[in-house]
XYZ file of C-alpha atoms in Angstrom:
280
model
C 166.047 89.292 32.252
C 164.538 92.564 33.469
C 162.006 94.481 31.404
C 160.520 97.855 32.313
C 157.240 99.146 30.879
C 155.508 102.512 31.161
C 152.846 101.505 28.633
C 150.233 99.171 30.062
C 149.237 97.577 26.729
C 152.823 96.616 25.980
C 153.168 95.275 29.497
C 150.056 93.130 29.060
C 151.320 91.685 25.764
C 154.643 90.762 27.345
C 152.841 89.081 30.249
C 150.686 87.084 27.831
C 153.805 86.079 25.904
C 155.015 84.334 29.056
C 151.680 82.460 29.251
C 150.656 84.244 32.431
C 146.884 84.301 32.822
C 146.144 87.134 35.262
C 143.565 89.940 35.111
C 145.983 92.832 35.286
C 143.372 95.503 34.504
C 141.604 94.798 37.776
C 144.843 95.690 39.596
C 144.689 99.200 38.127
C 141.374 99.766 39.920
C 142.545 98.217 43.177
C 143.559 100.877 45.707
C 145.339 98.560 48.158
C 148.587 96.634 48.021
C 148.186 93.259 46.332
C 150.482 90.254 46.758
C 149.959 86.759 45.399
C 152.294 83.790 45.003
C 151.621 81.554 42.025
C 153.318 78.342 41.042
C 155.845 79.929 38.696
C 155.839 83.606 39.595
C 155.030 86.263 42.170
C 152.605 89.116 41.482
C 152.878 92.384 43.426
C 150.869 95.555 42.903
C 151.422 98.630 45.029
C 150.054 102.152 44.646
C 151.718 105.473 45.307
C 150.898 109.156 44.679
C 152.670 109.684 41.351
C 150.826 110.795 38.193
C 150.753 107.113 37.286
C 150.273 105.520 40.722
C 150.536 101.896 39.544
C 153.559 99.705 40.246
C 153.027 96.115 39.114
C 155.782 93.520 39.390
C 155.850 89.985 38.032
C 158.797 88.113 39.487
C 160.273 84.750 38.553
C 163.679 83.122 38.327
C 164.111 83.758 34.589
C 162.374 87.095 34.100
C 161.273 90.205 35.972
C 158.558 92.344 34.419
C 157.605 95.681 35.915
C 155.022 98.251 34.943
C 155.887 101.617 36.466
C 156.626 105.228 35.611
C 159.688 105.254 37.855
C 163.288 105.207 36.707
C 166.047 103.021 38.125
C 169.328 104.867 37.581
C 172.676 103.052 37.897
C 171.120 100.025 39.581
C 173.148 97.679 37.345
C 176.386 99.241 38.531
C 175.449 99.495 42.207
C 174.035 95.963 42.468
C 176.124 94.208 39.804
C 177.205 91.447 42.196
C 173.702 90.828 43.548
C 172.168 90.808 40.052
C 174.350 87.867 39.004
C 173.055 85.635 41.792
C 170.011 83.330 41.417
C 166.858 85.426 41.844
C 169.116 88.461 42.132
C 167.281 90.422 39.448
C 163.826 89.986 40.966
C 165.202 90.687 44.459
C 166.986 93.899 43.500
C 164.120 95.309 41.397
C 161.602 94.590 44.159
C 163.844 96.290 46.711
C 164.319 99.370 44.527
C 160.599 99.599 43.761
C 159.637 99.421 47.423
C 162.252 102.044 48.220
C 160.885 104.436 45.622
C 157.319 103.886 46.772
C 158.375 104.635 50.358
C 160.181 107.776 49.171
C 156.974 108.876 47.433
C 155.015 108.256 50.641
C 157.473 110.308 52.700
C 157.147 113.278 50.318
C 153.357 113.156 50.727
C 153.761 112.931 54.497
C 155.934 116.057 54.537
C 153.307 117.891 52.481
C 150.550 116.837 54.919
C 152.773 117.838 57.835
C 153.233 121.289 56.278
C 149.467 121.599 55.867
C 149.026 120.696 59.525
C 151.456 123.446 60.572
C 149.231 125.929 58.718
C 146.094 124.430 60.262
C 147.657 124.928 63.697
C 147.187 128.647 63.057
C 143.963 128.739 61.039
C 142.085 125.827 62.696
C 139.807 125.559 59.674
C 137.480 122.611 60.502
C 136.823 121.610 56.868
C 140.541 121.660 56.033
C 141.307 119.647 59.185
C 138.858 116.928 58.145
C 140.259 116.847 54.600
C 143.835 116.607 55.879
C 142.759 113.915 58.343
C 141.313 111.818 55.524
C 144.507 112.207 53.484
C 146.655 111.227 56.463
C 144.525 108.162 57.254
C 144.811 106.999 53.651
C 148.577 107.531 53.680
C 148.868 105.677 56.997
C 146.973 102.723 55.539
C 149.295 102.644 52.537
C 152.446 102.827 54.642
C 151.074 100.063 56.853
C 150.418 97.912 53.768
C 153.993 98.540 52.657
C 155.391 97.535 56.046
C 153.333 94.344 56.039
C 154.504 93.524 52.517
C 158.146 94.018 53.503
C 157.668 91.695 56.486
C 155.708 89.142 54.461
C 158.376 88.907 51.757
C 160.899 87.791 54.359
C 158.694 85.656 56.588
C 157.423 83.511 53.739
C 161.006 82.971 52.529
C 160.079 83.724 48.937
C 162.811 82.762 46.520
C 162.014 85.631 44.190
C 162.909 88.034 47.001
C 165.955 86.585 48.680
C 166.768 88.844 51.607
C 170.150 87.157 52.057
C 171.311 88.803 48.832
C 170.491 92.301 50.041
C 170.495 91.764 53.826
C 171.683 95.266 54.823
C 169.441 97.059 52.310
C 166.450 94.992 53.418
C 167.065 95.820 57.087
C 167.313 99.519 56.197
C 164.079 99.369 54.192
C 162.311 97.543 57.017
C 163.509 100.056 59.625
C 162.674 103.098 57.486
C 159.192 101.892 56.608
C 158.430 101.171 60.275
C 159.767 104.600 61.247
C 157.517 106.392 58.754
C 154.554 104.314 59.831
C 155.058 105.505 63.415
C 155.388 109.091 62.191
C 152.078 108.790 60.352
C 150.341 107.269 63.366
C 151.650 109.965 65.705
C 150.293 112.652 63.387
C 146.878 110.997 63.396
C 146.766 111.988 67.086
C 147.862 115.478 66.074
C 144.832 115.684 63.778
C 142.653 114.805 66.784
C 144.343 117.585 68.737
C 143.708 120.079 65.919
C 140.075 118.996 65.761
C 139.730 119.587 69.529
C 141.362 123.024 69.278
C 139.031 123.935 66.416
C 135.978 122.859 68.412
C 137.146 124.862 71.448
C 137.640 127.965 69.318
C 134.243 127.543 67.643
C 132.594 127.108 71.042
C 134.312 130.241 72.357
C 133.194 132.222 69.300
C 129.665 130.907 69.726
C 129.645 131.940 73.379
C 130.877 135.412 72.428
C 128.111 135.700 69.827
C 125.498 134.625 72.363
C 126.894 137.146 74.834
C 126.633 139.934 72.242
C 123.077 138.929 71.406
C 122.235 138.969 75.117
C 123.583 142.521 75.374
C 121.514 143.594 72.375
C 118.356 141.984 73.740
C 118.894 143.602 77.168
C 119.400 147.020 75.540
C 116.259 146.647 73.443
C 114.282 145.555 76.502
C 115.435 148.614 78.450
C 114.604 150.905 75.536
C 111.178 149.297 75.288
C 110.592 149.864 79.018
C 111.777 153.476 78.837
C 109.489 154.172 75.888
C 106.522 152.246 77.218
C 106.342 153.911 80.680
C 105.524 157.466 79.531
C 103.446 156.045 76.704
C 101.374 154.036 79.118
C 100.971 156.986 81.486
C 100.043 159.231 78.587
C 97.495 156.730 77.371
C 95.939 156.421 80.827
C 95.643 160.162 81.311
C 94.401 160.509 77.777
C 91.128 159.096 79.067
C 88.776 162.135 79.316
C 87.353 161.161 82.717
C 90.836 161.068 84.290
C 92.371 164.003 82.483
C 89.364 166.236 83.178
C 89.411 165.360 86.848
C 93.169 165.737 87.558
C 94.683 167.949 84.836
C 91.910 170.086 83.398
C 92.993 173.668 83.595
C 96.548 172.616 84.578
C 98.363 171.172 81.471
C 101.866 171.930 82.865
C 101.208 169.413 85.668
C 100.602 166.674 83.066
C 103.752 167.677 81.192
C 105.913 167.575 84.329
C 104.409 164.263 85.336
C 105.399 162.765 81.962
C 108.929 164.242 82.173
C 109.477 162.902 85.696
C 108.138 159.419 84.841
C 110.296 159.256 81.687
C 113.412 160.391 83.579
C 112.749 157.889 86.350
C 112.365 155.028 83.854
C 115.638 156.045 82.173
C 117.481 156.086 85.522
C 116.069 152.723 86.554
C 116.903 151.267 83.115
C 120.493 152.550 83.378
C 120.869 151.069 86.862
C 119.577 147.736 85.589
C 122.022 147.874 82.645
C 124.965 148.480 84.987
C 123.842 145.638 87.244
C 124.192 143.178 84.336
C 128.020 143.707 84.408
C 128.680 142.831 80.745
C 132.305 142.438 79.877
C 133.875 144.800 77.424
C 134.738 141.943 75.023
């Protein structure tokens, strides 16, 4: 007997009707894959990225209860021979559930991969970190799925008899391992994007520092150019000096200021050229 539920309260009532004493509500809050073998049944909980991310299976020889929002089209026709075998119902439903969860994971991976292609151009550091967190979480979930698939076979659980669906199990095992390796390889790609972003930020910082250096050098030269005639003017503004050297000859003072100002401008320009700033 297979029963599907998309309403959690109805699912709980059905579980209680079979005298199963398990805290199912705690599984809704659990964000990792859960597997436990009891005396008369198997309990599996696995999360995905659907609107309702919960997939809870209770497997036994006489009944299979599943709480999920997923649909299982034509499974009775495709697996009609396997379903008639002992533990066939629990085996087939578990296989189909794990397949659909893996399919959900792969769709999320492709979305993250698309985001990474965009980040390859923008190198936004905040977006890189956010995508990295999403990828690490997905990698953990795929790894949990792979371990569950392996565990179901290694422990030779009757409720999941791999002999009934040998080819399908091998395909599921291979596909889940493949996607796990894809996720892990893209974790290194995130590290590469982070390095590229840091290099670009460092280059931009160096360019900003270079521009500030140019500005400071220009202001220093301007200050020197302005201060030289000002200083000379202030010195010769002292009556004792001006009376002694320039009294009766104001044009001499004027020419002295013009020459000193011109000389300071020439020397400032030569210093500016000696700095050899790049045009960038």
